[in-house]
mmCIF file of C-alpha atoms in Angstrom:
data_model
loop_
_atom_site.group_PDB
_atom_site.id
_atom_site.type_symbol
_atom_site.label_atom_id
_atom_site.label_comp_id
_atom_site.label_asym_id
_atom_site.label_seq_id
_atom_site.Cartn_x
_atom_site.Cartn_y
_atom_site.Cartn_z
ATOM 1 C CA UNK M 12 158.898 121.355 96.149
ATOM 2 C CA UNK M 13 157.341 118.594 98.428
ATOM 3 C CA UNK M 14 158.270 118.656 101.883
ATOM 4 C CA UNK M 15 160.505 115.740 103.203
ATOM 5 C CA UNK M 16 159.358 113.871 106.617
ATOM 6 C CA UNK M 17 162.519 112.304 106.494
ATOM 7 C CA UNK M 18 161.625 108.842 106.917
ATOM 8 C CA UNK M 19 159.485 109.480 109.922
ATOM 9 C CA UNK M 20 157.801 106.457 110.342
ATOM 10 C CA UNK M 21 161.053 104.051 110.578
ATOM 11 C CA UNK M 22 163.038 107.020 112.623
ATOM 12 C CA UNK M 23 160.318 107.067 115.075
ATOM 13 C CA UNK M 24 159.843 103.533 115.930
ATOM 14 C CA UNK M 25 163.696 103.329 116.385
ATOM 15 C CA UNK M 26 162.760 106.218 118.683
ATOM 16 C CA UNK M 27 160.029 104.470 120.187
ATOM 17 C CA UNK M 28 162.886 101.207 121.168
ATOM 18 C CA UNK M 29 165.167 103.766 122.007
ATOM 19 C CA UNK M 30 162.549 105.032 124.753
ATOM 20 C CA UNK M 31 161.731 101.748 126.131
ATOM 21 C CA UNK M 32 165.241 100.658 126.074
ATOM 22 C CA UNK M 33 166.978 103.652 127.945
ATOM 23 C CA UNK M 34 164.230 103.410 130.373
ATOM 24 C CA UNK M 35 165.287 100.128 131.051
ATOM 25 C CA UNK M 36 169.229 100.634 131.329
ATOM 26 C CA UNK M 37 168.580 103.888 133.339
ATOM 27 C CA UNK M 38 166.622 102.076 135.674
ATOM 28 C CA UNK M 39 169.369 99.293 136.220
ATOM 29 C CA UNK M 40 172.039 101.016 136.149
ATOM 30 C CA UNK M 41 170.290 103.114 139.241
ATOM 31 C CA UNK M 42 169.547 99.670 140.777
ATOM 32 C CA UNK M 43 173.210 98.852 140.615
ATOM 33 C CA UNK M 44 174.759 102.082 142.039
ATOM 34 C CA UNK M 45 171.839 101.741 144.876
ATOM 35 C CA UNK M 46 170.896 105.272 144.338
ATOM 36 C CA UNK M 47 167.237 104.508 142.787
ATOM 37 C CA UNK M 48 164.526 107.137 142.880
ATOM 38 C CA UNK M 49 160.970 106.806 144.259
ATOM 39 C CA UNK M 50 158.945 104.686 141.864
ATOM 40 C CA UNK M 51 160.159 104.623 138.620
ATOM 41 C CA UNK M 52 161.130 108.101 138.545
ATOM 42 C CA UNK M 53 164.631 106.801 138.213
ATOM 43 C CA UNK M 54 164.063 105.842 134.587
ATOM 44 C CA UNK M 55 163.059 109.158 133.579
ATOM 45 C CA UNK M 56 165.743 111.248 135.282
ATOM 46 C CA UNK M 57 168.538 109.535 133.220
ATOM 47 C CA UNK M 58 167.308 111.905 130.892
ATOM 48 C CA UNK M 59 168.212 110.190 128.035
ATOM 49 C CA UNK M 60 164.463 108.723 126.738
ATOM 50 C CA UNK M 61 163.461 110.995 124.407
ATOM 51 C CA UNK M 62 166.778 111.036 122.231
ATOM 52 C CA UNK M 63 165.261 109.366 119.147
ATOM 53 C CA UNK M 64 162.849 112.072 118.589
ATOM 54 C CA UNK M 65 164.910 114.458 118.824
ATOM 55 C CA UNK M 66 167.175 112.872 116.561
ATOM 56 C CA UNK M 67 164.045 112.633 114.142
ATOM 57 C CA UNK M 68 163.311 116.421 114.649
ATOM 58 C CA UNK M 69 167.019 117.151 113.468
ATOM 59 C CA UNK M 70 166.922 115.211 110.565
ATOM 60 C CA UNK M 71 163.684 116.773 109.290
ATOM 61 C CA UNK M 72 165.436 120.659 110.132
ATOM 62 C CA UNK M 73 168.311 119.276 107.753
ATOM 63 C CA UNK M 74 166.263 117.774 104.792
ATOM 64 C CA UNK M 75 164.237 120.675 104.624
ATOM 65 C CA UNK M 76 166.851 123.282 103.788
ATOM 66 C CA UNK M 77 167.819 124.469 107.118
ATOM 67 C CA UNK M 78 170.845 121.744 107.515
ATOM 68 C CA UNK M 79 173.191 125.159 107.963
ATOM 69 C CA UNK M 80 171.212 126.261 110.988
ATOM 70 C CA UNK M 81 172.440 126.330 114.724
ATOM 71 C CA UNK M 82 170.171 123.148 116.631
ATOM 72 C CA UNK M 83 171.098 123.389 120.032
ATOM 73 C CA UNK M 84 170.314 120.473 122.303
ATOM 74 C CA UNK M 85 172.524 121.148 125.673
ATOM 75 C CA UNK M 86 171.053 122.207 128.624
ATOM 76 C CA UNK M 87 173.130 125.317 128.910
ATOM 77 C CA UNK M 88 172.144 126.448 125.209
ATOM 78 C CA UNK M 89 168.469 125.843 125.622
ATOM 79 C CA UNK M 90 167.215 128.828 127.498
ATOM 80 C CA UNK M 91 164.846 131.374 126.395
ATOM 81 C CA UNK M 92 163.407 134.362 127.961
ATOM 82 C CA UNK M 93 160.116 134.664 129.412
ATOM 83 C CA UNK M 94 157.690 137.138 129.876
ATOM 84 C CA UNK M 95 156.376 136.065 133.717
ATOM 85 C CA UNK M 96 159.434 134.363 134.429
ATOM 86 C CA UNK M 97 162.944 135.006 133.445
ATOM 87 C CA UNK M 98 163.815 132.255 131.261
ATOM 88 C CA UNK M 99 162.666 128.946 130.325
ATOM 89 C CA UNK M 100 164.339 125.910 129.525
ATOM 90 C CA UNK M 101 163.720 123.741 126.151
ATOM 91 C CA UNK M 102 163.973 120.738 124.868
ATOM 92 C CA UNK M 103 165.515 121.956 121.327
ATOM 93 C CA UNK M 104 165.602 125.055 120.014
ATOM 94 C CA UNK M 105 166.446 125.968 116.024
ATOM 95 C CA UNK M 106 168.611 128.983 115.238
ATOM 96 C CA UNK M 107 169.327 130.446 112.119
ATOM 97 C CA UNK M 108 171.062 133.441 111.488
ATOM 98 C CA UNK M 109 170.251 135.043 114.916
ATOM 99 C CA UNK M 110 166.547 134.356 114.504
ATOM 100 C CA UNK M 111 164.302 132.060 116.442
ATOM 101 C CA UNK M 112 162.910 129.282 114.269
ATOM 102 C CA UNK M 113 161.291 126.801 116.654
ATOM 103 C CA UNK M 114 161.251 126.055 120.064
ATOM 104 C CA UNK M 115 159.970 122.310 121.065
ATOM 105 C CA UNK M 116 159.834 120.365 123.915
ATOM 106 C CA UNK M 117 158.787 116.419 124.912
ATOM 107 C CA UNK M 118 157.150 114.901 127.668
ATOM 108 C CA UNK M 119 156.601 111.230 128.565
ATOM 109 C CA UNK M 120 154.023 109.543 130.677
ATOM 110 C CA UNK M 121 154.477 105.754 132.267
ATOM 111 C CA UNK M 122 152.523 103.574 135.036
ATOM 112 C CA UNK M 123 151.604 102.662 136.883
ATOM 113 C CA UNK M 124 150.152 105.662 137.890
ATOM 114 C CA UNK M 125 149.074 107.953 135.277
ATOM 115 C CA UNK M 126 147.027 110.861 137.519
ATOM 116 C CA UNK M 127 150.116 112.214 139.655
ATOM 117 C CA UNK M 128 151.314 114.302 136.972
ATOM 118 C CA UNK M 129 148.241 114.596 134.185
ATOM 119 C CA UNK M 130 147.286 117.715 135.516
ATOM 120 C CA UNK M 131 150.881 119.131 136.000
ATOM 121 C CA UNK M 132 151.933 118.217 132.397
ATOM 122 C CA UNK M 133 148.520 120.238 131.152
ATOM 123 C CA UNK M 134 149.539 123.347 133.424
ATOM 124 C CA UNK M 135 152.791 123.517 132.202
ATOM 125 C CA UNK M 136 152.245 123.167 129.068
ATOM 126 C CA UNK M 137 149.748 126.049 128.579
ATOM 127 C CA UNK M 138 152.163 128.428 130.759
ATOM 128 C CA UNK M 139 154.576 127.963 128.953
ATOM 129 C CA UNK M 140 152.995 128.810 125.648
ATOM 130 C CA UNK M 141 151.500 131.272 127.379
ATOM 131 C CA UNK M 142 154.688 132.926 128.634
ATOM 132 C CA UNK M 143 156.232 132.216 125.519
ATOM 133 C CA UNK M 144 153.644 133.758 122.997
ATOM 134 C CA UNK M 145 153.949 136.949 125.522
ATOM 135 C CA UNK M 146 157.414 137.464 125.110
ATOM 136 C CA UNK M 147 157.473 136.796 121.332
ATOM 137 C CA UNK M 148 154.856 139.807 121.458
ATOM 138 C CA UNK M 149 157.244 141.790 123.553
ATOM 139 C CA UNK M 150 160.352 141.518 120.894
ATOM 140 C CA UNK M 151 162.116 139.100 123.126
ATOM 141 C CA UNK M 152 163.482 136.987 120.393
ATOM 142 C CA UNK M 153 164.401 140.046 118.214
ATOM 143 C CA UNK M 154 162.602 142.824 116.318
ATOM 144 C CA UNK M 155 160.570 142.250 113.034
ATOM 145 C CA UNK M 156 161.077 137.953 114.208
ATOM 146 C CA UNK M 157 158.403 135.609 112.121
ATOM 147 C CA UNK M 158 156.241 133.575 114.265
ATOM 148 C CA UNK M 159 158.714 130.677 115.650
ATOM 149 C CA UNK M 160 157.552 127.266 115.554
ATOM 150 C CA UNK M 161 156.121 125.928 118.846
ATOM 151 C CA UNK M 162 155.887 122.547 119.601
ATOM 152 C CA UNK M 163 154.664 119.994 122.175
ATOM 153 C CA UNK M 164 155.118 115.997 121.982
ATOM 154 C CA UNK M 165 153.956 113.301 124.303
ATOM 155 C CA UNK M 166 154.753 109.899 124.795
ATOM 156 C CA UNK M 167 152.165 107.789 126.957
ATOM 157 C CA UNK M 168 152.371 104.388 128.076
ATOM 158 C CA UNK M 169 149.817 102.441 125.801
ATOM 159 C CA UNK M 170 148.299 99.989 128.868
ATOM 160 C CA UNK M 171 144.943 99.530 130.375
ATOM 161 C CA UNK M 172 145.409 101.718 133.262
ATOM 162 C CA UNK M 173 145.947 104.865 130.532
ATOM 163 C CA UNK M 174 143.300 103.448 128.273
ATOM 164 C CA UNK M 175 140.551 102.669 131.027
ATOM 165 C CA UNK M 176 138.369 105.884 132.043
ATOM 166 C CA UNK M 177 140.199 108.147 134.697
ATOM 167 C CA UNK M 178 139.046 108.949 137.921
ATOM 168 C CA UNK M 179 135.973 110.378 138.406
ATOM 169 C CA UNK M 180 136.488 114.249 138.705
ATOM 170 C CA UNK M 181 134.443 116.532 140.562
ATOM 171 C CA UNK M 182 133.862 120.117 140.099
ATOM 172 C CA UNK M 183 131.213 120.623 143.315
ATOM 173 C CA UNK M 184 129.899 124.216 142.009
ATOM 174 C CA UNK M 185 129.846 123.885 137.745
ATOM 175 C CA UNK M 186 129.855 121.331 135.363
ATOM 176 C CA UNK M 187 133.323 120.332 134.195
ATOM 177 C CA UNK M 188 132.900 119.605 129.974
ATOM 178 C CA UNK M 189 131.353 117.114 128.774
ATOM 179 C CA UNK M 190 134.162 115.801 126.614
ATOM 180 C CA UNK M 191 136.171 114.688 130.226
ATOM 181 C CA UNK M 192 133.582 112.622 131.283
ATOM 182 C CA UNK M 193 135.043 109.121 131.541
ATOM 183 C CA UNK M 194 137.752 110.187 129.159
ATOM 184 C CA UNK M 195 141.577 107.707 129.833
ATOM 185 C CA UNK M 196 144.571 109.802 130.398
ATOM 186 C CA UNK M 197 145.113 108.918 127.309
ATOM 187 C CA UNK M 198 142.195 110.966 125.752
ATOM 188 C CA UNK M 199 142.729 113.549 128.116
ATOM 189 C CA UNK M 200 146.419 113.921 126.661
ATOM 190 C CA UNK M 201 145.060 113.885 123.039
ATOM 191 C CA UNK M 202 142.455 116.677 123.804
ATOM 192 C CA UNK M 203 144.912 118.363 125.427
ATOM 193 C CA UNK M 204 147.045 118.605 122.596
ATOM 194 C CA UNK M 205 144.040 119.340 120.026
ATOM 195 C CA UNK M 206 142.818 122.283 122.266
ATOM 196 C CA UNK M 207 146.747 123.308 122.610
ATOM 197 C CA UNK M 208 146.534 123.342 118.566
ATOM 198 C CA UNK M 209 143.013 124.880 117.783
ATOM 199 C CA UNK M 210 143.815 127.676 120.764
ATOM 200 C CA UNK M 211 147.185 128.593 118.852
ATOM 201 C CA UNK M 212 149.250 127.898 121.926
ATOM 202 C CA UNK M 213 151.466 125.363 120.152
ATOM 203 C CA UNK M 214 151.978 125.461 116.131
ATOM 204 C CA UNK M 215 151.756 121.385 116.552
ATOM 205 C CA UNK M 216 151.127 119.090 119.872
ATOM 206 C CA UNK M 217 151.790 115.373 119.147
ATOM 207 C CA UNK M 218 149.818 112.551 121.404
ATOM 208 C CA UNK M 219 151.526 108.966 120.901
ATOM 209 C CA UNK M 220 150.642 105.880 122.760
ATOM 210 C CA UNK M 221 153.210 102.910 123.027
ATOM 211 C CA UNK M 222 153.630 99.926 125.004
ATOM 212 C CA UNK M 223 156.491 98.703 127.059
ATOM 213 C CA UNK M 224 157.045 95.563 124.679
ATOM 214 C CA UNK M 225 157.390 98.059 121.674
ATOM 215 C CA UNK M 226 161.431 97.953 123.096
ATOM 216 C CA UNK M 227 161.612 95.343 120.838
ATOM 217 C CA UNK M 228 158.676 96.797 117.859
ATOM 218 C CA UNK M 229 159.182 100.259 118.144
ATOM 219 C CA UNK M 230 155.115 100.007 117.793
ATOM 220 C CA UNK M 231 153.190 103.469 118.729
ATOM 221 C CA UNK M 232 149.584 104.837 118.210
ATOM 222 C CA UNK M 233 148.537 107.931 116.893
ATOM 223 C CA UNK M 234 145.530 109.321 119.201
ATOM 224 C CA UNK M 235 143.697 111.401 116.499
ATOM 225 C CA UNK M 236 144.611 113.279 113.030
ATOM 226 C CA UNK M 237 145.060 116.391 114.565
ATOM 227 C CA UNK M 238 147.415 115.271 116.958
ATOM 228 C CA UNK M 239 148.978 112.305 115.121
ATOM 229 C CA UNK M 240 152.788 112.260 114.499
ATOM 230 C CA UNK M 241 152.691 112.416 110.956
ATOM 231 C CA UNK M 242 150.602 115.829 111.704
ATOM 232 C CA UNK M 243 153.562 116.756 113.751
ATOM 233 C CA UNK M 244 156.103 116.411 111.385
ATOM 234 C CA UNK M 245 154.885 117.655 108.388
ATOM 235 C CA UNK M 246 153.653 121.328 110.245
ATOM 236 C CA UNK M 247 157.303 121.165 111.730
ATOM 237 C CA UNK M 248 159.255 120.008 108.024
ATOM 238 C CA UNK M 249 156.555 122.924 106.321
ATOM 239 C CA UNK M 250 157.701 125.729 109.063
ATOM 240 C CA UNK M 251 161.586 124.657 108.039
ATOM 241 C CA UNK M 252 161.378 124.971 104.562
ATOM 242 C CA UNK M 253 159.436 128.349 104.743
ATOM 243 C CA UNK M 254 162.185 129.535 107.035
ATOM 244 C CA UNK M 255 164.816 127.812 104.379
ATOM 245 C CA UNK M 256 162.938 129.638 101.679
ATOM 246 C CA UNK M 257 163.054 133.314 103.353
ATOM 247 C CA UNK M 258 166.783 132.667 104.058
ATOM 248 C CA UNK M 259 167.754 132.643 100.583
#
């Protein structure tokens, strides 16, 4: 039976509008009620940005057989335990029958600064896995559990500050690798993600670049195969049918 990516392509540039449009009417409404954050940090803490994807990862849990299971997307359902930490907080999580099916979470990125938080998003993005992979080993998510399905998507701003090499980085006593040198945030997102992939920390990391006029496009790039969206979706809608066909 072929897998179904659920119209993907059309779902995620209506996610893509979505993005750039709650952005906007988070930031104005915050302009109105005077209570505006530092930057543009007040667009991102309506928390509200990444709803279309999430709406896309949904549909693809329900057209691949697992339409029955519990998808919890409210903050006080989205816990998990940790390993070096007590819990940690996702973005979704997929239940079915008591047993972990995937955990995923979603980051963004905009200017006009792209350094403050590069590094930050890389660190906790490997702890996490890290942390998570740990507890999975230590029967924290039940006995006898198949692997879940772990996943990590980015959205960047597509503009010529992410696209234009980064700032020069410095490692004083070794060579940093060679694949960083001059590298955009934007490529340093995308390896990110492949390395997240080929290291087995996430079952799928997603890299996609859009531009603030895609509000009205929903137009997004794909960085590389291995981290492209349609990559994404299909490991994700292949992990829910497996699980689908053990349930029956």
């Amino acid at each position: 039976m072929a897998l179904d990516l659920a119209d993907y392509e059309r779902k995620a540039r209506e996610a893509v509008m979505a993005f750039w449009g709650n952005r906007a009417k988070a930031l104005q409404a915050k302009i109105e009620a005077g209570t505006l954050d530092t930057g543009e940090r007040g667009a991102v803490t309506a928390g509200t940005t990444m709803d279309g994807f999430t709406a896309l990862l949904i549909d693809l849990v329900k057209a691949n057989g697992l339409g029955h299971a519990d998808i919890h997307q409210k903050r006080h359902v989205l816990t998990l335990p940790g390993y070096f930490r007590p819990t940690k907080l996702w973005d979704v999580l997929v239940i079915h029958q008591g047993r972990l099916i995937a955990a995923l979470e979603m980051k963004s990125q905009v200017g006009p600064s792209f350094g403050n938080n590069a590094n930050n998003r890389a660190e906790e993005a490997i702890g996490s896995a890290h942390d998570f992979w740990t507890a999975y080993r230590e029967g924290a998510f039940g006995a006898d559990t198949p692997r879940p399905f772990l996943g990590w998507l980015m959205m960047v701003e597509d503009a010529p500050a992410s696209r234009s090499p980064a700032k020069r980085e410095t490692s004083l006593h070794y060579p940093i690798f060679p694949e960083f040198r001059g590298a955009s945030y934007l490529q340093r997102y995308d390896l990110l993600c492949q390395k997240l992939v080929r290291e087995n920390l996430y079952t799928a990391a997603c890299t996609l670049a859009s531009p603030r006029e895609a509000k009205d496009s929903g137009a997004y790039a794909d960085m590389s195969e291995l981290t492209s969206l349609r990559s994404f979706v299909s490991a994700f809608a292949g992990h829910i049918a497996a699980a689908a066909a053990r349930a029956v």
